[in-house]
Amino acid sequence: MSHRLDENDVLWAPQAVVQEQIASILTAWGMKPEHVAATAEVMADADACGIDTHGISMLPPYDDRRRRNVITLDTDINVVTETPTTALIDAGGGLGYVPSLLATKMCIDKAKVMGMAAVAVRESAHFGATGFYTRLMAAAGLVGIATTNGSGPRTAPTFGKDGKLSTNPIAFAAPTKRHEAFSLDMATTTVAAGKIRNKWNEGQRLPLGWASDADGNPSDDPEVYISRGGTQTPLGGTRDLGSHKGYGLATMVEILSASFSGASLDTSPNHGSNKPGSMEIGHFFLAIDPTQFREEGDFEASTDELIDMLHATKPLDPEHPVMVAGEPENIVRAERKSTGIPIPPGLRSQIQEIARQSNAAFVLV
Amino acid sequence: MMTDDIKHYPAEIIEKQTAAFLTAFGMPDDYVAITASIMTDADMRGIDTHGIACIPNYHERQTNNWVTLDGPITVVRDNPATALLDAGGCLGYPAAHRAMQMAIEKAKKVGLGSVAVRNSAHYGAAGYYSRMAAREGLVGFATTGTSAPRVVPALAAEGALGTNPIAFTAPTKRNKPFNLDMATSTVASGKIRNKAVEGQELPLGWALDRDGQAVTDSAEYRNGLNMTSLGGTRELGNHKGYGLGAMVEIMSCCFTGASFVMSPNHGKRTPGTMELGHFFIAINPVFFREAGQFEETTDQLIDDLHATTPIDPSQPVLVAGEPEDMIEEERAKTGIPMPPGLRAALAKLAGECGAKFYLS
């Protein structure tokens, strides 16, 4: 497979090349070499499985945050407190990937000994796709949960007009044997902000329930969200369809991510830019070892059986069989192994410009 | 139904009545005390579907030998941070209560505790157990399996999961604990039934017919409707509600070996037990920060959310648990409302099973 530019000017690049590009820019920004390798790997993995909002397309916002001095790329990571089942990590204001990988490893090691472990991270920033970390736990035979708070409080509570919480994602993964791991990774909003932006780019209306105007009324006009102070809805969309549940889940994620770690709350004034060199974001990770409850392999056999049953559910449309969480990403991953990762022309020129400005090699050619 | 016909009873009377039924059904005294107390707590907090209204249903399960009301609770496995209990086929309350107590004890000692329960049945409102943890200064989490596959996965035409609830409670100081207790379906089936009783149209996204098509005519309820996963439609993210529902099924059944709601003959495959599973977690905040700091941050978050500009000034922004807290405060004064239909059913049942009737 080689890079190829298609008729829409989209470059299809192998995952290794995307990873190399990310690494060269992070290195040019002054991130420590051992942090660069891990960060680039997690980011390129998001691109490889179709989570295009959390891979190389994050470099422009990271560049902006670096210039505004709200992240510290050459930071050290410290374990603040540690017990046999728990730990608190201080990420030193850096991007969240490396401290989150450390938190995940600590969860795995501790859960293998104690049966269960939880690690909180403070003084952090964006950590990519939440599901990456829980999939690592599942690969180690454990059930994993991960959460993070965010930096863009654009989600309005039920009954409220103002954006107060971010997309506050939760991820959950469970190990299997015959199937790929069950891997849920979801924002607690109805849709990701990027989906509203895409509709706006294309001049399309929004399905009612995605966004509200500044007065809190449901709106199908993407412009109200983009430029007129509108908000995103919590999962459920409207009060009638249970938006109080999505709002409750988003608040749960905020509590797990900020109350255990002491991170800045999404609701704090100037959240994300209160402290030079740190966005003060928090994460939370938890792992449970199934062999504490049942014989080795029994948990996986049950999970496989559940997935079989869900697959066997009668579909609405025979062309679209019922799937379980994680499978759409697995399908994209298999596809992109042969096609490469699509880099659209707008993103490609942004990356080229960032590479030029920071004297990093540009390899997406 | 006329509101005039609704009588109100103090919590003690409802609890005594609930206990009288459970005793008449053959449940031992120590289980009765715990079960009646948890069921009455649901009635006090306005979760009317999970209190004394469950009694006729429990009677049916006992009569059909789907539950064993004097089943022994056994500790199958016990480790420093985890345990597995067997509920002996009983209603889930006593074993669930014991499980959360064990999770709390473990979390106080080693920071975390998770306890799974197998061989169980309905345990009432999930939020009761997570609130137990918050009363001890811990974060609590609870899930359970269910008995009817009425919730439809994204892209599916038929039900494959139950209402699969998640409860999460966090301790606070100034505010009441944050207490989320939610079905992972868009609405509870009781809400669809209520619309049918009143002849009102169903909001689009609540219910599906047997072919998986959206239904708004509540008269269809008679023909059997399924419920959507939270999100309601694919466009509004029902794959997320479905994902959460599957997560709850995994936590409740895969750690325990309980029967899946989709398993053939689920709930009836072994005499004397419905084979439901539950899962509980407790986490101790002082293992992460100084005592009081977790509560301080959570209180600040709740204050900030309360300060959100409301769409309608007469409807301020709340956090999870507050609607129930308000009802509990109100019912402490007014008593628990008992609609005439339920009261009549309970009176008849009391006569049949020889329980004393206190609601005259």
XYZ file of C-alpha atoms in Angstrom:
725
model
C 0.000 0.000 0.000
C 1.268 3.479 -0.800
C -0.069 6.972 -0.246
C -2.546 7.893 -2.842
C -4.432 11.068 -3.594
C -7.985 10.327 -4.720
C -10.213 12.372 -7.030
C -11.442 14.483 -4.066
C -7.915 15.388 -3.080
C -8.072 13.086 -0.077
C -4.723 11.510 0.795
C -4.884 7.877 1.936
C -1.923 7.297 4.224
C -0.840 4.154 6.072
C -1.299 4.262 9.853
C 2.493 4.178 10.361
C 2.874 7.344 8.269
C 0.104 9.165 10.138
C 1.790 8.135 13.375
C 5.170 9.352 12.090
C 3.657 12.711 11.161
C 2.098 13.142 14.592
C 5.374 12.139 16.258
C 7.490 14.556 14.236
C 5.294 17.504 15.189
C 5.064 16.541 18.894
C 8.867 16.206 18.946
C 9.276 19.618 17.332
C 7.025 21.048 20.040
C 9.410 19.799 22.725
C 7.632 16.723 24.055
C 9.966 14.144 25.607
C 10.838 11.289 23.194
C 9.342 8.579 25.415
C 6.102 10.574 25.627
C 6.023 11.225 21.876
C 6.010 7.559 20.907
C 3.127 6.654 23.207
C 1.051 9.734 22.367
C 1.449 9.311 18.606
C 0.476 5.653 18.881
C -2.793 6.365 20.736
C -3.692 9.243 18.384
C -3.000 7.263 15.196
C -5.031 4.374 16.599
C -8.087 6.659 16.769
C -7.595 7.488 13.073
C -7.146 3.797 12.285
C -10.571 2.901 13.691
C -12.483 5.861 12.270
C -12.581 8.159 15.324
C -11.300 10.933 13.056
C -12.103 13.659 15.585
C -9.534 12.265 18.052
C -6.471 11.536 15.947
C -4.209 13.685 13.801
C -7.005 16.265 13.454
C -6.329 17.220 17.107
C -2.900 18.676 16.219
C -4.306 22.109 15.208
C -6.201 22.558 18.518
C -3.156 21.275 20.446
C -1.029 23.847 18.594
C -3.454 26.553 19.665
C -3.411 25.372 23.309
C 0.386 25.218 23.281
C 0.592 28.781 21.978
C -1.883 29.977 24.616
C 0.271 28.219 27.246
C -2.542 26.114 28.677
C -0.644 22.868 28.095
C 2.964 21.963 28.978
C 4.371 19.484 26.497
C 7.734 18.814 28.167
C 6.255 18.071 31.561
C 6.961 15.378 34.144
C 4.303 13.028 35.476
C 4.098 12.309 39.208
C 2.283 9.734 41.289
C 0.894 11.799 44.166
C -0.603 9.043 46.320
C -0.643 5.298 45.910
C -2.216 2.349 47.764
C -2.570 -1.321 46.717
C -5.908 -0.541 44.988
C -5.758 3.181 44.139
C -3.536 6.016 42.960
C -3.679 9.705 42.119
C -1.486 10.957 39.286
C -0.482 14.563 38.574
C -0.084 15.014 34.807
C 1.852 18.272 35.185
C -0.253 20.142 32.645
C 0.747 17.919 29.726
C -1.485 16.188 27.203
C -3.408 13.373 28.861
C -2.161 10.378 26.867
C 0.945 9.355 28.809
C -0.478 9.857 32.315
C -3.590 7.966 31.194
C -1.500 5.074 29.886
C 0.300 5.036 33.233
C -3.047 5.112 35.068
C -4.285 2.234 32.915
C -1.163 0.182 33.581
C -1.433 0.829 37.319
C -5.117 -0.207 37.238
C -4.235 -3.441 35.431
C -1.321 -4.319 37.737
C -3.260 -3.532 40.912
C -6.460 -5.268 39.798
C -4.499 -8.431 38.974
C -3.312 -8.519 42.594
C -6.251 -7.005 44.495
C -9.150 -7.786 42.159
C -10.073 -4.187 41.629
C -8.277 -0.865 41.191
C -9.021 2.784 40.437
C -6.680 5.613 39.450
C -7.531 9.319 39.151
C -5.523 11.864 37.113
C -5.411 15.635 37.704
C -3.631 18.563 36.016
C -4.190 16.917 32.661
C -5.512 17.858 29.216
C -7.117 16.060 26.255
C -6.365 12.297 26.335
C -7.825 11.242 22.962
C -10.455 8.533 22.624
C -11.604 7.264 26.033
C -12.098 3.738 24.726
C -8.394 3.238 23.986
C -7.657 2.823 27.694
C -10.585 0.533 28.482
C -9.685 -1.679 25.506
C -6.194 -2.090 27.021
C -7.825 -3.265 30.250
C -10.027 -5.727 28.363
C -6.976 -7.009 26.471
C -5.480 -7.776 29.900
C -8.582 -9.798 30.782
C -10.179 -7.096 32.932
C -13.377 -5.082 32.784
C -12.437 -1.420 32.346
C -14.198 1.893 32.882
C -12.764 5.313 31.978
C -14.102 8.866 32.061
C -12.817 12.387 31.464
C -14.237 15.840 31.797
C -13.736 18.298 28.953
C -12.824 21.813 28.047
C -15.825 23.094 26.103
C -18.878 23.391 28.373
C -21.494 23.638 25.626
C -23.984 21.073 26.946
C -27.035 22.532 28.704
C -28.567 20.743 31.697
C -32.212 19.695 31.362
C -34.411 22.794 32.011
C -31.363 25.070 31.505
C -30.280 27.550 28.837
C -26.514 27.748 29.387
C -23.833 25.270 28.377
C -22.407 23.883 31.630
C -20.891 20.482 30.925
C -18.706 19.160 28.104
C -19.375 16.069 26.001
C -18.136 14.121 29.079
C -17.493 10.670 27.629
C -17.660 7.323 29.362
C -15.987 4.152 28.114
C -16.584 0.580 29.225
C -14.901 -2.530 27.842
C -15.357 -6.196 28.703
C -13.133 -9.103 27.667
C -14.363 -11.896 25.373
C -12.817 -14.929 23.753
C -14.497 -15.622 20.402
C -15.565 -12.048 19.655
C -13.654 -8.788 19.754
C -13.960 -7.125 23.169
C -17.241 -5.341 23.928
C -16.169 -1.685 23.802
C -18.586 1.149 24.536
C -17.088 4.643 24.124
C -19.711 7.359 24.078
C -20.149 11.061 24.664
C -23.042 11.676 27.041
C -24.401 14.272 24.604
C -26.851 13.338 21.833
C -24.143 13.811 19.195
C -20.532 14.978 19.071
C -20.034 18.681 18.328
C -18.248 17.667 15.125
C -21.508 16.266 13.723
C -23.244 19.624 14.150
C -20.267 21.310 12.484
C -20.463 18.880 9.546
C -24.168 19.712 8.958
C -23.275 23.408 9.101
C -20.437 22.908 6.606
C -22.856 21.203 4.221
C -25.639 23.750 4.701
C -27.989 21.095 6.089
C -30.597 21.365 8.865
C -30.131 19.461 12.112
C -32.444 16.724 13.326
C -34.538 18.281 16.078
C -33.044 17.304 19.437
C -29.347 17.762 18.606
C -29.045 21.409 19.598
C -30.942 24.239 21.295
C -30.873 27.981 20.695
C -29.681 30.474 23.303
C -33.183 30.532 24.818
C -33.152 26.769 25.261
C -35.628 25.967 22.471
C -34.854 22.972 20.249
C -33.492 24.236 16.926
C -32.733 22.632 13.571
C -30.434 25.495 12.541
C -26.742 24.601 13.020
C -25.883 28.314 12.940
C -27.441 28.801 16.409
C -24.857 26.419 17.833
C -21.925 27.632 15.748
C -22.285 31.377 16.264
C -25.357 32.335 18.263
C -24.736 30.974 21.734
C -26.770 27.813 21.329
C -26.053 24.593 23.206
C -25.773 20.868 22.678
C -28.338 18.559 24.231
C -27.567 15.752 26.702
C -28.316 12.216 25.410
C -32.093 11.906 25.127
C -32.285 15.232 23.294
C -35.491 16.582 24.817
C -37.140 16.312 28.217
C -39.838 14.077 26.674
C -37.215 11.658 25.400
C -35.230 11.540 28.634
C -32.569 14.277 28.344
C -32.459 14.283 32.167
C -30.820 10.850 31.910
C -28.059 12.063 29.578
C -27.619 15.102 31.834
C -27.387 12.776 34.860
C -24.757 10.626 33.128
C -22.741 13.722 32.147
C -22.811 14.888 35.775
C -21.744 11.421 36.939
C -18.767 11.608 34.541
C -17.909 15.079 35.871
C -17.967 13.792 39.476
C -15.821 10.745 38.664
C -13.318 12.850 36.693
C -13.089 15.940 38.898
C -14.226 15.097 42.454
C -11.790 12.167 42.868
C -8.865 14.052 41.334
C -9.402 17.689 42.301
C -9.438 18.772 38.661
C -11.137 22.000 37.587
C -14.888 21.570 37.062
C -16.381 22.129 33.594
C -18.681 24.600 35.352
C -15.825 26.727 36.798
C -15.410 30.273 35.447
C -12.708 30.269 32.735
C -12.407 26.493 33.052
C -9.383 25.288 31.078
C -7.499 28.586 31.134
C -7.273 29.456 34.819
C -3.716 28.315 35.339
C -0.690 28.954 33.125
C 0.576 25.720 31.609
C -2.373 23.506 32.610
C -5.985 23.038 31.571
C -6.559 21.204 34.874
C -8.628 18.445 33.263
C -9.319 15.258 35.248
C -9.716 11.594 34.300
C -10.819 8.467 36.145
C -9.966 4.815 35.435
C -11.280 1.634 37.061
C -10.504 -2.033 36.444
C -12.139 -5.190 37.804
C -10.743 -8.729 37.520
C -13.517 -11.215 36.609
C -11.535 -14.190 37.962
C -12.245 -12.871 41.471
C -15.901 -13.785 40.899
C -15.917 -16.827 38.621
C -13.551 -19.442 37.214
C -11.064 -18.296 34.598
C -12.782 -17.952 31.221
C -16.378 -18.049 32.514
C -16.843 -14.283 32.269
C -15.584 -14.252 28.676
C -17.823 -17.190 27.742
C -20.856 -15.322 29.135
C -19.971 -12.110 27.314
C -19.502 -14.029 24.056
C -22.906 -15.661 24.574
C -24.581 -12.279 25.175
C -22.993 -10.874 22.015
C -24.239 -13.918 20.049
C -27.780 -13.304 21.343
C -27.682 -9.619 20.447
C -26.349 -10.427 16.970
C -29.238 -12.861 16.545
C -31.822 -10.139 17.269
C -34.177 -9.661 14.317
C -32.969 -6.556 12.427
C -35.231 -3.747 11.205
C -33.496 -3.953 7.860
C -31.901 -7.290 6.880
C -29.081 -5.319 5.230
C -28.080 -3.872 8.611
C -27.661 -6.594 11.208
C -27.677 -5.715 14.907
C -24.183 -4.988 16.195
C -22.676 -4.425 19.637
C -20.596 -1.482 20.841
C -17.130 -1.383 19.305
C -17.999 -3.328 16.169
C -18.460 -0.318 13.848
C -14.905 0.771 14.786
C -13.576 -2.771 14.255
C -15.061 -2.769 10.755
C -13.428 0.565 9.910
C -10.127 -0.658 11.327
C -10.154 -3.705 9.047
C -11.012 -1.501 6.044
C -8.349 1.085 6.733
C -5.707 -1.626 7.078
C -5.945 -1.973 3.334
C -7.060 1.508 2.235
C -5.006 3.591 4.644
C -6.329 6.544 6.657
C -8.098 9.317 4.718
C -6.627 12.790 5.248
C -8.946 15.401 3.697
C -7.301 18.356 1.899
C -8.240 21.005 4.481
C -6.691 19.031 7.341
C -3.670 18.141 5.223
C -2.841 21.773 4.504
C -3.323 22.680 8.184
C -0.863 19.953 9.185
C 1.566 21.093 6.498
C 1.466 24.632 7.855
C 1.970 23.467 11.450
C 4.924 21.321 10.343
C 6.441 24.288 8.493
C 6.044 26.665 11.431
C 7.516 24.228 13.938
C 10.284 22.917 11.652
C 8.920 19.389 11.708
C 9.170 16.996 8.786
C 6.005 16.850 6.642
C 5.473 13.276 5.506
C 1.859 13.364 4.254
C 2.933 13.763 0.649
C -59.621 7.763 38.546
C -60.772 10.517 40.912
C -58.122 12.128 43.080
C -60.728 12.090 45.874
C -60.428 8.345 45.930
C -56.720 8.445 46.697
C -56.073 7.861 50.381
C -52.828 8.778 52.075
C -51.067 6.618 54.641
C -48.026 7.298 56.829
C -44.865 5.421 55.851
C -45.094 3.229 58.987
C -48.494 1.874 57.917
C -47.348 1.174 54.349
C -44.248 -0.553 55.690
C -46.313 -2.598 58.162
C -48.687 -3.606 55.354
C -45.825 -4.542 53.053
C -44.265 -6.589 55.854
C -47.570 -8.345 56.601
C -47.803 -9.530 52.991
C -44.206 -10.711 52.832
C -44.648 -12.633 56.096
C -47.841 -14.206 54.782
C -45.964 -15.227 51.615
C -43.498 -17.141 53.830
C -40.523 -14.786 54.011
C -38.520 -15.040 57.268
C -38.655 -12.065 59.673
C -35.113 -10.747 59.136
C -35.622 -10.666 55.336
C -39.057 -9.069 55.803
C -37.637 -6.204 57.875
C -35.036 -5.295 55.225
C -37.349 -5.816 52.246
C -40.300 -3.841 53.624
C -38.016 -0.977 54.633
C -36.437 -0.714 51.148
C -39.813 -1.011 49.372
C -41.371 1.680 51.564
C -38.393 3.949 50.913
C -39.293 3.757 47.197
C -42.912 4.691 47.993
C -41.733 7.620 50.101
C -39.521 8.908 47.277
C -42.231 8.720 44.642
C -40.836 5.640 42.892
C -44.339 4.169 43.086
C -43.548 1.364 40.639
C -41.023 -0.141 43.083
C -42.850 -0.106 46.398
C -45.989 -1.788 47.693
C -47.315 -1.851 44.114
C -44.916 -4.776 43.535
C -46.710 -6.968 46.104
C -49.252 -8.604 43.712
C -46.401 -9.360 41.341
C -44.278 -10.916 44.104
C -47.274 -12.994 45.163
C -47.580 -14.354 41.638
C -43.879 -15.220 41.561
C -44.090 -16.954 44.921
C -47.259 -18.880 43.951
C -45.626 -20.067 40.732
C -42.458 -21.079 42.583
C -40.286 -18.651 40.613
C -38.768 -17.347 43.872
C -37.764 -18.948 47.198
C -38.621 -16.392 49.857
C -36.681 -18.195 52.596
C -33.697 -18.987 50.359
C -30.387 -18.809 52.229
C -27.852 -16.127 51.323
C -24.413 -17.648 50.928
C -21.045 -15.998 50.472
C -19.584 -17.957 47.577
C -16.315 -16.035 47.341
C -14.821 -13.408 49.626
C -11.616 -11.506 48.829
C -10.225 -8.230 50.246
C -11.865 -6.050 47.553
C -14.469 -8.354 45.995
C -17.103 -10.967 46.822
C -19.751 -13.115 45.177
C -23.042 -13.846 46.956
C -25.761 -16.356 46.147
C -29.254 -15.049 46.976
C -30.761 -18.526 47.218
C -33.564 -17.671 44.794
C -35.084 -15.092 47.141
C -36.310 -11.630 46.152
C -33.150 -9.569 45.773
C -33.513 -7.118 48.666
C -31.780 -8.981 51.538
C -28.854 -10.192 49.403
C -28.460 -6.832 47.659
C -28.453 -5.054 51.014
C -25.838 -7.471 52.332
C -23.781 -7.107 49.140
C -23.632 -3.321 49.350
C -22.787 -3.533 53.052
C -19.868 -5.815 52.191
C -18.748 -3.480 49.380
C -18.845 -0.581 51.870
C -16.795 -2.496 54.474
C -14.222 -3.443 51.846
C -13.990 0.102 50.480
C -13.466 1.467 53.988
C -10.561 -0.946 54.496
C -8.886 -1.166 51.091
C -10.395 1.764 49.165
C -12.622 -0.210 46.806
C -15.186 -2.952 46.989
C -17.273 -4.724 44.404
C -19.758 -7.463 45.169
C -21.773 -9.488 42.677
C -25.012 -11.353 43.473
C -26.362 -14.351 41.582
C -29.456 -16.532 41.864
C -31.573 -13.515 42.778
C -34.809 -11.760 41.747
C -36.248 -8.211 41.719
C -34.443 -5.958 44.227
C -36.510 -2.776 43.992
C -35.006 0.610 43.144
C -31.286 0.381 42.283
C -30.660 3.808 43.799
C -31.405 2.552 47.318
C -28.165 0.569 47.336
C -25.931 3.264 45.856
C -27.376 5.703 48.441
C -26.270 3.293 51.211
C -22.672 3.900 50.112
C -23.067 7.694 50.023
C -24.383 7.661 53.613
C -21.019 6.161 54.584
C -19.059 8.801 52.672
C -18.446 6.528 49.677
C -19.354 6.645 46.009
C -21.849 3.883 45.234
C -22.784 2.153 42.007
C -25.420 -0.524 41.359
C -26.822 -2.420 38.368
C -29.232 -5.305 37.937
C -30.539 -7.727 35.360
C -34.282 -7.809 34.734
C -37.053 -10.213 33.822
C -38.523 -9.050 30.486
C -36.713 -8.384 27.166
C -38.816 -5.404 26.136
C -36.114 -2.895 25.189
C -35.038 -2.882 21.552
C -31.360 -2.541 20.490
C -30.384 0.046 17.874
C -31.120 -1.299 14.358
C -33.281 -4.108 15.793
C -36.953 -4.953 15.355
C -37.460 -6.845 18.621
C -36.704 -6.512 22.314
C -33.431 -8.016 23.543
C -32.637 -6.268 26.840
C -34.564 -5.216 29.927
C -34.881 -1.681 31.282
C -31.427 -2.418 32.794
C -31.004 0.352 35.357
C -27.811 2.051 36.531
C -27.596 3.838 39.869
C -24.752 6.111 40.937
C -24.591 8.124 44.151
C -21.895 10.542 45.317
C -21.571 11.978 48.840
C -21.851 15.730 49.484
C -21.869 18.019 52.504
C -24.097 21.047 51.822
C -26.415 19.449 49.272
C -28.243 16.128 49.325
C -26.131 13.358 47.734
C -26.056 13.336 43.939
C -28.227 10.329 43.145
C -28.706 9.102 39.595
C -31.030 6.086 39.223
C -32.086 5.539 35.624
C -33.425 2.880 33.322
C -31.360 2.717 30.127
C -34.592 2.717 28.096
C -36.112 6.050 27.020
C -39.013 5.683 29.458
C -40.266 3.079 31.892
C -43.078 0.887 30.594
C -45.352 2.317 33.307
C -45.265 5.689 31.541
C -46.508 4.123 28.316
C -49.268 2.350 30.241
C -50.301 5.647 31.858
C -50.623 7.346 28.448
C -52.736 4.402 27.259
C -55.017 4.669 30.300
C -55.525 8.387 29.608
C -55.933 7.881 25.862
C -53.070 10.271 25.111
C -50.677 10.133 22.180
C -47.168 8.771 22.844
C -44.227 11.049 22.068
C -42.384 9.727 19.003
C -39.383 7.740 20.220
C -40.905 6.053 23.279
C -42.397 2.886 21.900
C -42.120 0.404 19.039
C -44.523 -2.216 17.721
C -43.568 -5.866 17.244
C -41.999 -5.077 13.867
C -39.794 -2.391 15.379
C -41.824 0.455 13.866
C -42.341 3.645 15.878
C -45.776 3.900 17.486
C -47.514 7.038 18.767
C -51.042 5.629 19.195
C -51.184 4.580 22.841
C -54.124 2.248 22.092
C -51.476 -0.067 20.586
C -50.381 -0.753 24.156
C -52.991 -3.538 24.266
C -51.163 -5.391 21.489
C -47.886 -5.281 23.380
C -45.373 -2.514 22.763
C -41.627 -2.595 23.142
C -39.534 0.263 24.481
C -36.726 2.138 22.767
C -33.192 2.368 24.139
C -32.364 5.813 25.603
C -31.952 8.189 22.665
C -35.187 6.915 21.120
C -34.150 6.890 17.468
C -30.911 6.150 15.633
C -30.599 9.831 14.737
C -30.867 10.833 18.401
C -28.316 8.279 19.565
C -30.273 5.183 20.627
C -27.090 3.165 20.006
C -25.750 4.854 23.158
C -28.721 3.822 25.303
C -28.396 0.346 23.801
C -24.674 0.307 24.640
C -25.420 1.281 28.235
C -28.128 -1.392 28.444
C -25.652 -4.026 27.231
C -23.054 -2.746 29.730
C -25.565 -3.255 32.566
C -26.358 -6.758 31.286
C -22.626 -7.591 31.249
C -21.998 -6.256 34.764
C -25.086 -7.951 36.220
C -24.818 -11.298 34.440
C -21.223 -11.967 33.320
C -19.623 -11.441 36.748
C -22.252 -13.721 38.287
C -23.260 -16.296 35.691
C -26.870 -15.086 35.985
C -29.389 -15.790 33.230
C -29.509 -13.201 30.425
C -32.897 -11.607 29.828
C -32.673 -13.096 26.292
C -31.879 -16.613 27.529
C -34.525 -19.170 26.493
C -37.173 -19.438 29.228
C -35.427 -16.678 31.194
C -36.686 -16.356 34.764
C -38.372 -19.745 34.738
C -35.697 -22.187 33.683
C -34.921 -23.415 37.227
C -37.716 -23.913 39.796
C -37.490 -21.597 42.791
C -35.221 -18.966 41.256
C -35.375 -16.339 38.535
C -31.566 -16.424 38.316
C -31.173 -12.651 38.122
C -27.825 -11.010 38.815
C -26.823 -7.715 40.427
C -23.539 -5.824 40.722
C -22.436 -3.275 43.327
C -19.368 -1.039 43.660
C -18.233 1.232 46.496
C -15.269 3.621 46.166
C -13.679 5.506 49.044
C -12.752 9.115 48.118
C -10.249 9.501 50.977
C -7.957 7.083 49.161
C -7.536 9.823 46.530
C -7.794 13.171 48.360
C -7.996 14.573 51.908
C -11.217 13.883 53.809
C -13.963 16.311 52.775
C -12.418 17.455 49.485
C -14.460 15.098 47.298
C -17.654 16.355 48.925
C -16.515 19.973 48.537
C -15.946 19.567 44.770
C -19.250 17.728 44.295
C -21.128 20.427 46.248
C -19.493 23.104 44.088
C -20.585 21.268 40.928
C -24.166 21.002 42.191
C -24.204 24.719 43.135
C -22.883 25.617 39.659
C -25.530 23.474 37.953
C -28.283 25.009 40.104
C -27.058 28.433 38.959
C -27.763 27.588 35.280
C -30.211 30.091 33.766
C -33.509 28.204 33.543
C -35.537 28.142 30.323
C -38.649 28.687 32.443
C -37.994 30.675 35.634
C -40.613 28.612 37.466
C -38.681 25.407 36.695
C -35.124 25.750 38.056
C -32.346 23.401 36.993
C -32.068 20.372 39.291
C -29.563 17.553 39.683
C -30.294 13.836 39.792
C -32.072 12.728 42.968
C -33.624 16.099 43.801
C -37.068 15.355 42.364
C -37.217 12.294 44.654
C -35.835 14.286 47.621
C -38.669 16.808 47.173
C -41.322 14.103 47.043
C -39.859 12.468 50.135
C -40.099 15.754 52.027
C -43.675 16.245 50.872
C -44.766 12.708 51.698
C -43.252 12.989 55.182
C -46.117 15.447 55.745
C -48.910 14.154 53.502
C -48.240 10.436 53.733
C -47.972 8.027 50.802
C -50.833 8.204 48.274
C -52.656 4.937 47.601
C -54.839 4.869 44.481
C -58.148 2.963 44.813
C -57.301 0.284 42.240
C -54.138 -0.750 44.023
C -55.831 -0.553 47.425
C -58.639 -2.833 46.250
C -56.175 -5.307 44.775
C -54.201 -5.363 48.020
C -57.381 -5.787 50.116
C -58.426 -8.757 48.007
C -54.957 -10.288 48.152
C -54.788 -9.830 51.938
C -58.006 -11.824 52.248
C -56.668 -14.585 50.011
C -53.293 -15.026 51.680
C -54.338 -14.364 55.261
C -52.339 -11.151 55.723
C -53.718 -8.537 58.090
C -55.049 -5.489 56.198
C -54.023 -2.108 57.601
C -55.222 0.167 54.793
C -58.938 0.329 55.674
